[in-house]
Every structure is written in C-alpha cells, then in structure tokens.
CSV table of C-alpha atoms and ligand atoms in Angstrom, one decimal:
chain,number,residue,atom,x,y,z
A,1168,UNK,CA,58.3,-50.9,30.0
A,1169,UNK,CA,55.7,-48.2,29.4
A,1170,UNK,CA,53.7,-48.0,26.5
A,1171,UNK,CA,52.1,-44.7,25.7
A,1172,UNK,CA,49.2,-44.0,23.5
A,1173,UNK,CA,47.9,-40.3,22.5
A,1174,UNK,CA,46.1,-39.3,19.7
A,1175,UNK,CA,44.8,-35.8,18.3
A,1176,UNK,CA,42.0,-35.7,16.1
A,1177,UNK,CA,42.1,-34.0,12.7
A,1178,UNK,CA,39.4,-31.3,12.8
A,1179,UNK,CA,41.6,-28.4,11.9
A,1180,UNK,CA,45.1,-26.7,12.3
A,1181,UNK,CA,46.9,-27.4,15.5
A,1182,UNK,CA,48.5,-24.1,17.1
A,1183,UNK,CA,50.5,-23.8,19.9
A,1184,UNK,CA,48.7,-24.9,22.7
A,1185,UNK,CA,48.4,-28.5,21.3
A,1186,UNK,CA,52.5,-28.1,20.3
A,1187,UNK,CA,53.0,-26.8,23.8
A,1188,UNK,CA,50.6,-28.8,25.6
A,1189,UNK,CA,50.8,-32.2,24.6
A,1190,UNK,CA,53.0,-32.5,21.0
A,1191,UNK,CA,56.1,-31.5,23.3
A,1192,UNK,CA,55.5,-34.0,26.0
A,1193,UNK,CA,55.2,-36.8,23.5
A,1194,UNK,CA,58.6,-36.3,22.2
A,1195,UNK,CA,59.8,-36.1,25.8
A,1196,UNK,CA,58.3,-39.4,26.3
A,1197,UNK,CA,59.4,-40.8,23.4
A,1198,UNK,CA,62.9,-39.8,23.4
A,1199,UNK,CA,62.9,-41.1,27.3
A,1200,UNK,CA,62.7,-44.8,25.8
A,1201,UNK,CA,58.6,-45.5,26.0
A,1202,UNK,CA,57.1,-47.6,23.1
A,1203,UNK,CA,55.0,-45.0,21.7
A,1204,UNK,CA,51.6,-44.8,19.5
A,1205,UNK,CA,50.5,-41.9,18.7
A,1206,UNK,CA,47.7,-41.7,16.2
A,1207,UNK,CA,44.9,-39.5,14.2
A,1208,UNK,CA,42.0,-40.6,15.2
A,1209,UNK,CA,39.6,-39.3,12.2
A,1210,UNK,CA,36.8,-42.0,13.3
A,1211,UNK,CA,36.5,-39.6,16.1
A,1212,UNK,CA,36.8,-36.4,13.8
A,1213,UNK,CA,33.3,-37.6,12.0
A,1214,UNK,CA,31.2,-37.5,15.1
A,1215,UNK,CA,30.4,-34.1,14.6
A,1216,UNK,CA,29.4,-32.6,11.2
A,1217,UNK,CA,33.0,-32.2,8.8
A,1218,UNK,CA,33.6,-31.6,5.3
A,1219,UNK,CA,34.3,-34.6,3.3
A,1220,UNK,CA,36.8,-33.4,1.1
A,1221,UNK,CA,38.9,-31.8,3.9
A,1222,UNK,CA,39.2,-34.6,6.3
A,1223,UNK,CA,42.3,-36.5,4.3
A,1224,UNK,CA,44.1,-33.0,4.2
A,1225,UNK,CA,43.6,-32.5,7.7
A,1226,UNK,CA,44.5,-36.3,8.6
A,1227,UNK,CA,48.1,-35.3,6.5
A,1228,UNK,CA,48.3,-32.3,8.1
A,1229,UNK,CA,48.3,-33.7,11.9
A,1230,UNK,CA,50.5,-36.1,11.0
A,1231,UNK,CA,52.8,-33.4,9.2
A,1232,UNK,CA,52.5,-31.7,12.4
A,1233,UNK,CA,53.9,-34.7,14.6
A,1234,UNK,CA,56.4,-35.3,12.5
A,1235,UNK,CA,57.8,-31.9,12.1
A,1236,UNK,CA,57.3,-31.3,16.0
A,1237,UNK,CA,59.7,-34.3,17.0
A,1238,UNK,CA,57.9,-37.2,16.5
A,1239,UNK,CA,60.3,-40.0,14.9
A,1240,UNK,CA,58.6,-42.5,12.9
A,1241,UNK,CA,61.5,-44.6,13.5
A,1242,UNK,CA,60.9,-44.5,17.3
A,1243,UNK,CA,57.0,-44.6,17.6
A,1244,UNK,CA,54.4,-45.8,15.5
A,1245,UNK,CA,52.7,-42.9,13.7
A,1246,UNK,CA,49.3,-43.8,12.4
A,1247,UNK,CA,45.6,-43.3,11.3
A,1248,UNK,CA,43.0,-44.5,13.6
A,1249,UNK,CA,40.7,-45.7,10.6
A,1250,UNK,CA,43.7,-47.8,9.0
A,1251,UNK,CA,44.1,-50.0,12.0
A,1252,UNK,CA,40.3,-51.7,12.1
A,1253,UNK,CA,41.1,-53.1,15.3
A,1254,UNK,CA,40.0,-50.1,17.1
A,1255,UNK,CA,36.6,-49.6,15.5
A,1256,UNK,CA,35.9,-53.8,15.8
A,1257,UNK,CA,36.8,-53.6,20.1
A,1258,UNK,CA,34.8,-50.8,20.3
A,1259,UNK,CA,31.6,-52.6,19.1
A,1260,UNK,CA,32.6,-55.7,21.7
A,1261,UNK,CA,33.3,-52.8,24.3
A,1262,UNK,CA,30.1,-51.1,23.4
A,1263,UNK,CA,28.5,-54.5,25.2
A,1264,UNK,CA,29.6,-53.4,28.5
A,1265,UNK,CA,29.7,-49.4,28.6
A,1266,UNK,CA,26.8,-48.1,30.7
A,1267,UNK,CA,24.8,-45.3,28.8
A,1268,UNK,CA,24.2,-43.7,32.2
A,1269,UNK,CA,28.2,-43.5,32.4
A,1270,UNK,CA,28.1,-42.2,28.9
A,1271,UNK,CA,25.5,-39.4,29.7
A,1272,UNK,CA,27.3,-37.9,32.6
A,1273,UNK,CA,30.5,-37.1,30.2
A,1274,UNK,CA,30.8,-33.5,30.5
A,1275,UNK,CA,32.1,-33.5,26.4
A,1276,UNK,CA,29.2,-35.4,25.2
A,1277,UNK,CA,26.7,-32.9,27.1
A,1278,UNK,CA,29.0,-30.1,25.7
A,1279,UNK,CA,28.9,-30.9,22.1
A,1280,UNK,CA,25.1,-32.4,22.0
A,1281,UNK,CA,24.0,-28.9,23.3
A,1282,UNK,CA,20.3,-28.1,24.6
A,1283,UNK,CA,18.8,-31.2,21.9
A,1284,UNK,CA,20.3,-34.4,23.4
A,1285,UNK,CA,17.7,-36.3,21.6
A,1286,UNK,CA,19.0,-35.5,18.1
A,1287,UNK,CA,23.0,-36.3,18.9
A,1288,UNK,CA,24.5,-39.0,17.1
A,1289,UNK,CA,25.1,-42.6,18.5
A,1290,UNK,CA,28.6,-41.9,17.3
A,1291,UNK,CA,29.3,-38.7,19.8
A,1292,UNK,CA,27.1,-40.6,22.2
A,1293,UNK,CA,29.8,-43.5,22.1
A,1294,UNK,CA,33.0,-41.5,21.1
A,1295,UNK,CA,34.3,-42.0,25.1
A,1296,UNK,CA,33.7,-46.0,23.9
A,1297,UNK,CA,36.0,-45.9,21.1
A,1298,UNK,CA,38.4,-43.7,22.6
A,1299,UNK,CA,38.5,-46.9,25.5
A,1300,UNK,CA,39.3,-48.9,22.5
A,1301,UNK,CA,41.8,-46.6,21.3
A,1302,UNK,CA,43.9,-47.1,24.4
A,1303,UNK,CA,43.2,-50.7,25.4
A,1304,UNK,CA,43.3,-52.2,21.8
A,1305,UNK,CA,47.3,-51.4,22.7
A,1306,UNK,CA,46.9,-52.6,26.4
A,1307,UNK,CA,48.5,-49.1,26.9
A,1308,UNK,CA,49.9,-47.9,30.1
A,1309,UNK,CA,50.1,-44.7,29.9
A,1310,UNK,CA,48.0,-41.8,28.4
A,1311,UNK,CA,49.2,-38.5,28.2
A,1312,UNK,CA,46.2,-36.2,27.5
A,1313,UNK,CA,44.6,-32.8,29.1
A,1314,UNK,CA,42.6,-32.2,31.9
A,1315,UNK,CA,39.8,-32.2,29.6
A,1316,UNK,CA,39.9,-35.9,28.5
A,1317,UNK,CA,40.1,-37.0,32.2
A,1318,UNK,CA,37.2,-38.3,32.6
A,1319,UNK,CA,37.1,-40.6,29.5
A,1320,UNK,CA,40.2,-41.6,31.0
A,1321,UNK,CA,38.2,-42.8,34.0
A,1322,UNK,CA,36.0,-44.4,31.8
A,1323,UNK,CA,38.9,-46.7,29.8
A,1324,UNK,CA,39.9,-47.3,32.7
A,1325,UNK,CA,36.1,-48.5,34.3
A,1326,UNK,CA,35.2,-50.5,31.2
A,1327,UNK,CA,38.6,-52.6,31.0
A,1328,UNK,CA,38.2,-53.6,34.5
A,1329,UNK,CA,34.5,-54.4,33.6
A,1330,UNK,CA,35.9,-57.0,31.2
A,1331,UNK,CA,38.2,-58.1,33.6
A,1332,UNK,CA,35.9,-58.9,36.4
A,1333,UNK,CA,32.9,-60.4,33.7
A,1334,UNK,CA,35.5,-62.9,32.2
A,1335,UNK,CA,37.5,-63.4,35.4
A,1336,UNK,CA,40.8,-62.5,33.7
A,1337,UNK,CA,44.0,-60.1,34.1
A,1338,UNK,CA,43.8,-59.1,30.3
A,1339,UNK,CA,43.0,-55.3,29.7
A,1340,UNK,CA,46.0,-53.2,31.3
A,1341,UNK,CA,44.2,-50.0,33.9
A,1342,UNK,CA,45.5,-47.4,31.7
A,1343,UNK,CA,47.2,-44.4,33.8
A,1344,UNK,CA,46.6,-41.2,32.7
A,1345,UNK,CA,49.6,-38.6,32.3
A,1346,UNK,CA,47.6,-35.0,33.3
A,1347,UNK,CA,49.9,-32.7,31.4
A,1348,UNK,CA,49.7,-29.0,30.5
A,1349,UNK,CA,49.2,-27.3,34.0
A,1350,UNK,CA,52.4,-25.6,33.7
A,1351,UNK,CA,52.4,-24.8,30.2
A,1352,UNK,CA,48.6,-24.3,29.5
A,1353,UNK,CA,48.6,-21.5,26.4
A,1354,UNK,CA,45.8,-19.0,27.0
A,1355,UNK,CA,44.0,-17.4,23.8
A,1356,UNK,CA,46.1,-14.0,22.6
A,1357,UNK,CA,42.9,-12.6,23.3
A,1358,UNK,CA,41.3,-13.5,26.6
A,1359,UNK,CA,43.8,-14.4,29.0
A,1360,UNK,CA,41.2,-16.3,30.7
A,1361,UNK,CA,40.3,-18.7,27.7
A,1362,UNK,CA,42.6,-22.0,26.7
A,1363,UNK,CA,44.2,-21.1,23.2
A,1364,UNK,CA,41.7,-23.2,20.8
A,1365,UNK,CA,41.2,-24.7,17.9
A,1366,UNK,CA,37.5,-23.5,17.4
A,1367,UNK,CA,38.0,-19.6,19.0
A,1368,UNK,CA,36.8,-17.7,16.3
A,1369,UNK,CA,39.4,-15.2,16.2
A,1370,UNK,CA,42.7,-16.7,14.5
A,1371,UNK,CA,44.4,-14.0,16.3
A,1372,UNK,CA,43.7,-15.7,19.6
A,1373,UNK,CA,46.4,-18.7,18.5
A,1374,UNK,CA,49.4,-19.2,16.9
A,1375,UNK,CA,48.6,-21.8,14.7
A,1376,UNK,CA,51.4,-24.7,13.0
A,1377,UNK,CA,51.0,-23.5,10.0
A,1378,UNK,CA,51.9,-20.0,10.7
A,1379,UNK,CA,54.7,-18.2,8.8
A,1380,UNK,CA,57.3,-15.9,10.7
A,1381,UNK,CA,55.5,-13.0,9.9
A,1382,UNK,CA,52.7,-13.7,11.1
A,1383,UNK,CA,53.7,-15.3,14.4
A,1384,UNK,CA,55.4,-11.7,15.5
A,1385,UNK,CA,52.3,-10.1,14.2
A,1386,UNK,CA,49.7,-12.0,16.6
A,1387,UNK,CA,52.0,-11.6,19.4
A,1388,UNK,CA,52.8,-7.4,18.4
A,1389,UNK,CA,49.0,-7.7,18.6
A,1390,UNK,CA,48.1,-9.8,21.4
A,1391,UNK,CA,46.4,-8.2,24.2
A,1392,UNK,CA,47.9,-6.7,27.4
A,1393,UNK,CA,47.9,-4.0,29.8
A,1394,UNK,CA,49.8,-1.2,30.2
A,1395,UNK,CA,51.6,-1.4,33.7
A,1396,UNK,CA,55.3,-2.7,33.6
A,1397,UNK,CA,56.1,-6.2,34.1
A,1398,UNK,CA,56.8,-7.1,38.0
A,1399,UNK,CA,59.5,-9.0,39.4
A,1400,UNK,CA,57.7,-12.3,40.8
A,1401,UNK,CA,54.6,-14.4,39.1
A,1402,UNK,CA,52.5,-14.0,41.9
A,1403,UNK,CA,51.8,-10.2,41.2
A,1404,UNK,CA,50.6,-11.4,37.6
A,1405,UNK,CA,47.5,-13.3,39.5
A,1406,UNK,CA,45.3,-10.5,38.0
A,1407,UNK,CA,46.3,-9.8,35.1
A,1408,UNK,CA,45.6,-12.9,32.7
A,1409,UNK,CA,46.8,-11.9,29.4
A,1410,UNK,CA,50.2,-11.0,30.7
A,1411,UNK,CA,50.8,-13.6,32.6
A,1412,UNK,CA,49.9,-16.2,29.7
A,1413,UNK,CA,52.9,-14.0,27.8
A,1414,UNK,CA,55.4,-15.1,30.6
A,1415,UNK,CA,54.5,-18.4,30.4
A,1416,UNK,CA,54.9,-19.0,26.7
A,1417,UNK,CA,57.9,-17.5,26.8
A,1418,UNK,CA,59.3,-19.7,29.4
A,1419,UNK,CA,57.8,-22.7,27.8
A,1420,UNK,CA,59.3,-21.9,24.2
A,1421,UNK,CA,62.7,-20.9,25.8
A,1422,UNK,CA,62.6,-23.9,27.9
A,1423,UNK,CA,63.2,-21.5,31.1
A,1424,UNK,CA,60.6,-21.3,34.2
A,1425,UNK,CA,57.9,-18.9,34.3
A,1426,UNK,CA,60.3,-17.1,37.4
A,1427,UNK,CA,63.2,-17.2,35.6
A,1428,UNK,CA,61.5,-14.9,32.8
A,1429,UNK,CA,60.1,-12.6,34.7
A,1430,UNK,CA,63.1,-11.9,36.8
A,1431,UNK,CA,65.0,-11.4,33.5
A,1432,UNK,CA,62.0,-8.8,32.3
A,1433,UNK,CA,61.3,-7.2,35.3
A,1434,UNK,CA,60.5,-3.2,35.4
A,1435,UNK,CA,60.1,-3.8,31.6
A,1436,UNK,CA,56.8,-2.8,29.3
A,1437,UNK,CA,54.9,-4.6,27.0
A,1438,UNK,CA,56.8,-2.8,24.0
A,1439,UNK,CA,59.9,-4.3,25.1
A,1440,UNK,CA,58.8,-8.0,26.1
A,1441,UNK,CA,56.8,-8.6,22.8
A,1442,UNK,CA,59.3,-8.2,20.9
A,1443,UNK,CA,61.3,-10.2,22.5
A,1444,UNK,CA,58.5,-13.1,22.6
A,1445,UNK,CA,57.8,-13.0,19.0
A,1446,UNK,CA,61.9,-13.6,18.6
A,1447,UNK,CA,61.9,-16.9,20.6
A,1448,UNK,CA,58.6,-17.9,19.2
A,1449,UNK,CA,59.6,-18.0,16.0
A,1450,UNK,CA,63.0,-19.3,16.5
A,1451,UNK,CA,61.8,-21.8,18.0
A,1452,UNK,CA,58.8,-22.6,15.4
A,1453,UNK,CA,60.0,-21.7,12.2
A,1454,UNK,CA,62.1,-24.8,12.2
A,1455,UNK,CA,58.6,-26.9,12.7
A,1456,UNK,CA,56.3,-24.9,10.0
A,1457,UNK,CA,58.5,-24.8,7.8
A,1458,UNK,CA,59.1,-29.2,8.1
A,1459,UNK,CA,55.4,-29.0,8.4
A,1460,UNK,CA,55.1,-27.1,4.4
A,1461,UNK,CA,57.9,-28.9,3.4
A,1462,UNK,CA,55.7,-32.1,4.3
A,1463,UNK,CA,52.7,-30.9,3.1
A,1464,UNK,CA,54.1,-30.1,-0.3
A,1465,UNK,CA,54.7,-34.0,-1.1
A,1466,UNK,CA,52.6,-36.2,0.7
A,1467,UNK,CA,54.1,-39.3,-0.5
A,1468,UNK,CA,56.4,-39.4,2.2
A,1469,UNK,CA,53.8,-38.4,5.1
A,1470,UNK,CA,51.5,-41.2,3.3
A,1471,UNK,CA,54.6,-43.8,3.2
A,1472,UNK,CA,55.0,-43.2,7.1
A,1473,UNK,CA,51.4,-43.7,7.8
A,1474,UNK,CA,51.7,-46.9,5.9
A,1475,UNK,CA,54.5,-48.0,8.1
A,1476,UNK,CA,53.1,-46.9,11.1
A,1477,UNK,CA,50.1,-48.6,10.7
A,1478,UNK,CA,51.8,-51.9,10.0
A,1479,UNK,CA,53.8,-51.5,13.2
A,1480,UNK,CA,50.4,-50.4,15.0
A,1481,UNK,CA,48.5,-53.4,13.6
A,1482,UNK,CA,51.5,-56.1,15.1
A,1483,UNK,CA,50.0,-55.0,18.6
A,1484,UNK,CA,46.7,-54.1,18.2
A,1485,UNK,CA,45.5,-57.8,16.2
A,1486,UNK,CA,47.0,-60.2,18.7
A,1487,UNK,CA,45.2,-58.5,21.5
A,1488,UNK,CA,42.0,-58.1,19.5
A,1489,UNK,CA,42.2,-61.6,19.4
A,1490,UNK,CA,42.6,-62.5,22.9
A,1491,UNK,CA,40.2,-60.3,23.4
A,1492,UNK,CA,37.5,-62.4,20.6
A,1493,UNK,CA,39.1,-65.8,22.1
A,1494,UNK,CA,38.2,-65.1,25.8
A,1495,UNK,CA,34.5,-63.7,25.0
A,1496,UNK,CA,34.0,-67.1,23.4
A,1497,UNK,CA,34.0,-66.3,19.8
A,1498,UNK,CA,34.2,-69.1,17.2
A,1499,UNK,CA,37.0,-69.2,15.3
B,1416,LIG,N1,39.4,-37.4,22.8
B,1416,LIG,C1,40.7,-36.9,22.6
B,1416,LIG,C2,40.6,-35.4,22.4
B,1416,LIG,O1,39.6,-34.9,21.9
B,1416,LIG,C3,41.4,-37.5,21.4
B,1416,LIG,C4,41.6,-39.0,21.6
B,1416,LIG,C5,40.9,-40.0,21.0
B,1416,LIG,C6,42.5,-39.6,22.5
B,1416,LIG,N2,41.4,-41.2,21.3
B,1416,LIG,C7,42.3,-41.0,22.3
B,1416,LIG,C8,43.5,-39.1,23.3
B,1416,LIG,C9,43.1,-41.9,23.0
B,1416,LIG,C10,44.2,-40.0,24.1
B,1416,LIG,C11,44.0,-41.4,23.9
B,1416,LIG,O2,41.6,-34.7,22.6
C-alpha cells in the first residue's frame, strides 16, 4: 500500500496556489485509498526569523486550511510536526550521516542564507535533514511536493540509503517523489511570469484561504491582463502570461482542461471572462473559507484533531524510531 507524507509549513496564509497545487492532490490521494500523513511542520517554520506569538495561530490556521479543503481526519493523520518528537530525535541520528557539502549545494538553503552564508543558522543549514526525517520517520513511499522541494527529495532519498548501506540493512524505504503542479501551477495576479506566493508583497497577486467572496471577485476584476480577445487554442496564449494563468485557474477550479476553457471563451474579452472566473472561484472556495472561519472561530475542535492525529502519527513514527536506535547499536 502507499503511504504518503506532505507537509506545509506555517509561515503565513495559504492562497490558492498551495489549495491548487498541492492541498487538492492530497485529497485526491487520500480519497484513492493511500494511508496518509499530512503534517505542519512549525520546527521548520522557526528556521528563519518568526513572531512568537503568531506561530500557534498560524499552526491552527494550516491545519484549518486542510481540513476545510478535504482533508478527513478520519482518513489521514493530521498533525503538528513538533508534537510528534520522533522527527526532531531522527534528525539528530540522521544529522550523523548528511554531508554538509550535499547540504551547501541546496539551491533553498543558498536562497534564504543570501550573500552572508556565514551568519545562517545551523537550523536552515539542516532544515533538508529534518525534512529527510520527516519522510522516513514514516518509512513513507510517496511524497507529493513541488518542483521546488525536488531536490531535498533527492537528498531523503541519498541519506536513507546511506543508512542502509552503513548498517547493511533494508530499513529506511527510497521515498518516491510525486512532482505535482505542472498543470495547475497558479501564477501571481500580477506577473504572469511569477508562481502565486506566500511572500509576494502585493496581496493582490494571490487569492488567499482566508479570503471572503468579495474579495476574491475583486483581485480577479483587478488582476492583470491585456487587451486583445481570448483565442481559440492554448498555444496562442504562449506570450501572453497573465492571460494564460486566467485559463488555467479557471480550468483547474471548474475541474475542466485548460482547452476545454478556452474553446468555450473563445473571441471573448477580458470583461467578459473575469467575470465569469471570479463566479467559479468563489463557488468553488466559499465553501472552504468559510469551514476555514468557522474553524478558526473555536479552536477546540482543530486542537482535538491535532491531538488525535498526533496519537495516530506517533503509532508509526516510535516503532520505527526504534529500529532505527536498535540497529545503530543503542543501549536500551
Ligand atoms: N520543505 C517543504 C516546503 O517548504 C515543507 C516540508 C517539510 C515537507 N517537510 C516535508 C514537504 C516533508 C514534504 C515532505 O514546502
């Protein structure tokens, strides 16, 4: 059976790339039969300068946003990365055999430590290490994430056959990764050439979860296009970023191809299509804010799910920390 593992981390609202994306795809997976973890990994949130008193209201608010966009608690385990230890206690022992050459060449690390390497943390240094942990501590199989994280991915998958070979055993699974988001990759409202993001500082390049109706239509009424008619086929959209991002979200909300869309809108203008965007967007959305608000309103039942979740989480992860302590020779 497959067993997938994703996790999102809680820095700040998720919008609909990440709903798009990846949240969509996890409920796809989920509802296909796969024993699913998904988590909130705020260990990995703290490797770059927060705000203390936010980081429980953003841990609630990811979760709300799982929940609300089809996760089932029932179905997978829904937790917090910092209330199942296990992950933080195999990184240290997978810490042993990471190679910090391995770890300089990630392309996030050189990203987010910027022109002063020297003055990076240990703990964005070794995020890609504890990310390995998150996956293996589960002996997942497979990991949906973005082209982005495809390279840590390479490195899970590098360090748990590290282990293997050093202690001559089959233990650590080679995790496969699940490279999603090619067809529905959600461009910023703004520049049809930049991914829809979390830290864009516009808030009018995303739609974000959180969102009310109003606002949705407004971002798209707003979004920017050009002024020439829409054509019949996708390929004549090659030049013209911003509009074709439009036809893609819409096919992606309205679960129709990008072809199908356009044949339907063809010889139409921008005043006409938007319109008609901002109606399937928030159909299909309002639903999921509003579950989300209604969450966020009483957090005792997002808390009481996290609970469970990590109890469920915690049945897989300890044994396998374990085996993992027994077969490095650990007393006990
Ligand atoms: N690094 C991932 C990101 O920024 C988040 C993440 C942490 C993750 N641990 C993971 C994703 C394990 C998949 C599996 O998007």
């Amino acid at each position: 059976m497959k067993r997938i593992l994703s996790c999102m981390q809680p820095t700040s609202h998720l919008h609909l790339g990440n709903y798009l994306g990846a949240l969509k795809n996890w409920v796809k997976l989920q509802d296909e039969g796969g024993e699913c973890f998904y988590g909130v990994v705020d260990l990995h949130a703290i490797t770059q300068p927060y705000e203390q008193d936010a980081l429980k209201q953003a841990t609630r608010e990811i979760a709300a946003a799982y929940i609300a966009g089809g996760v089932d608690p029932k179905k997978s385990a829904l937790f917090v990365q910092s209330s199942v230890p296990e992950h933080s206690q195999l990184m240290w022992l997978l810490a042993t055999m990471s190679q910090m050459g391995k770890l300089e060449r990630m392309t996030q690390f050189k990203d987010k430590a910027g022109k002063h390497k020297e003055r990076a943390g240990l703990g964005l240094f070794a995020y890609p290490v504890l990310m390995a942990a998150d996956i293996l501590i589960y002996n997942a199989t497979h990991v949906p994430v973005g082209e982005d994280q495809k390279q840590h991915l390479e490195l899970a998958r590098d360090i748990a056959s590290t282990f293997n070979t050093r202690y001559g055993v089959e233990h650590f699974v080679q995790p496969e990764p699940y490279i999603m988001g090619e067809a529905t990759r959600v461009m910023s409202l703004r520049d049809g050439t930049q991914k829809m993001s979390k830290s864009a500082e516009s808030d009018m390049s995303r739609i974000n979860l959180t969102d009310d109706a109003d606002t949705i239509a407004k971002k798209i009424r707003k979004a920017k296009t050009d002024a020439d008619a829409l054509p019949d086929n996708m390929k004549a959209l090659e030049d013209r970023p911003e509009a074709k991002n439009l036809v893609t979200l819409y096919g992606a909300l309205a679960d129709k191809t990008s072809d199908a869309v356009i044949k339907e809108f063809a010889g139409k203008t921008f005043s006409e299509f938007k319109p008609a965007l901002a109606d399937v967007a928030v159909a299909h959305l309002e639903p999921i804010t509003k579950r989300m608000t209604e969450l966020m309103s009483d957090t005792a039942e997002i808390d009481a799910i996290l609970h469970k979740g990590a109890e469920k989480a915690r049945g897989v992860a300890k044994p396998i920390f374990q085996q993992t302590m027994d077969i490095m020779g650990f007393w006990k």
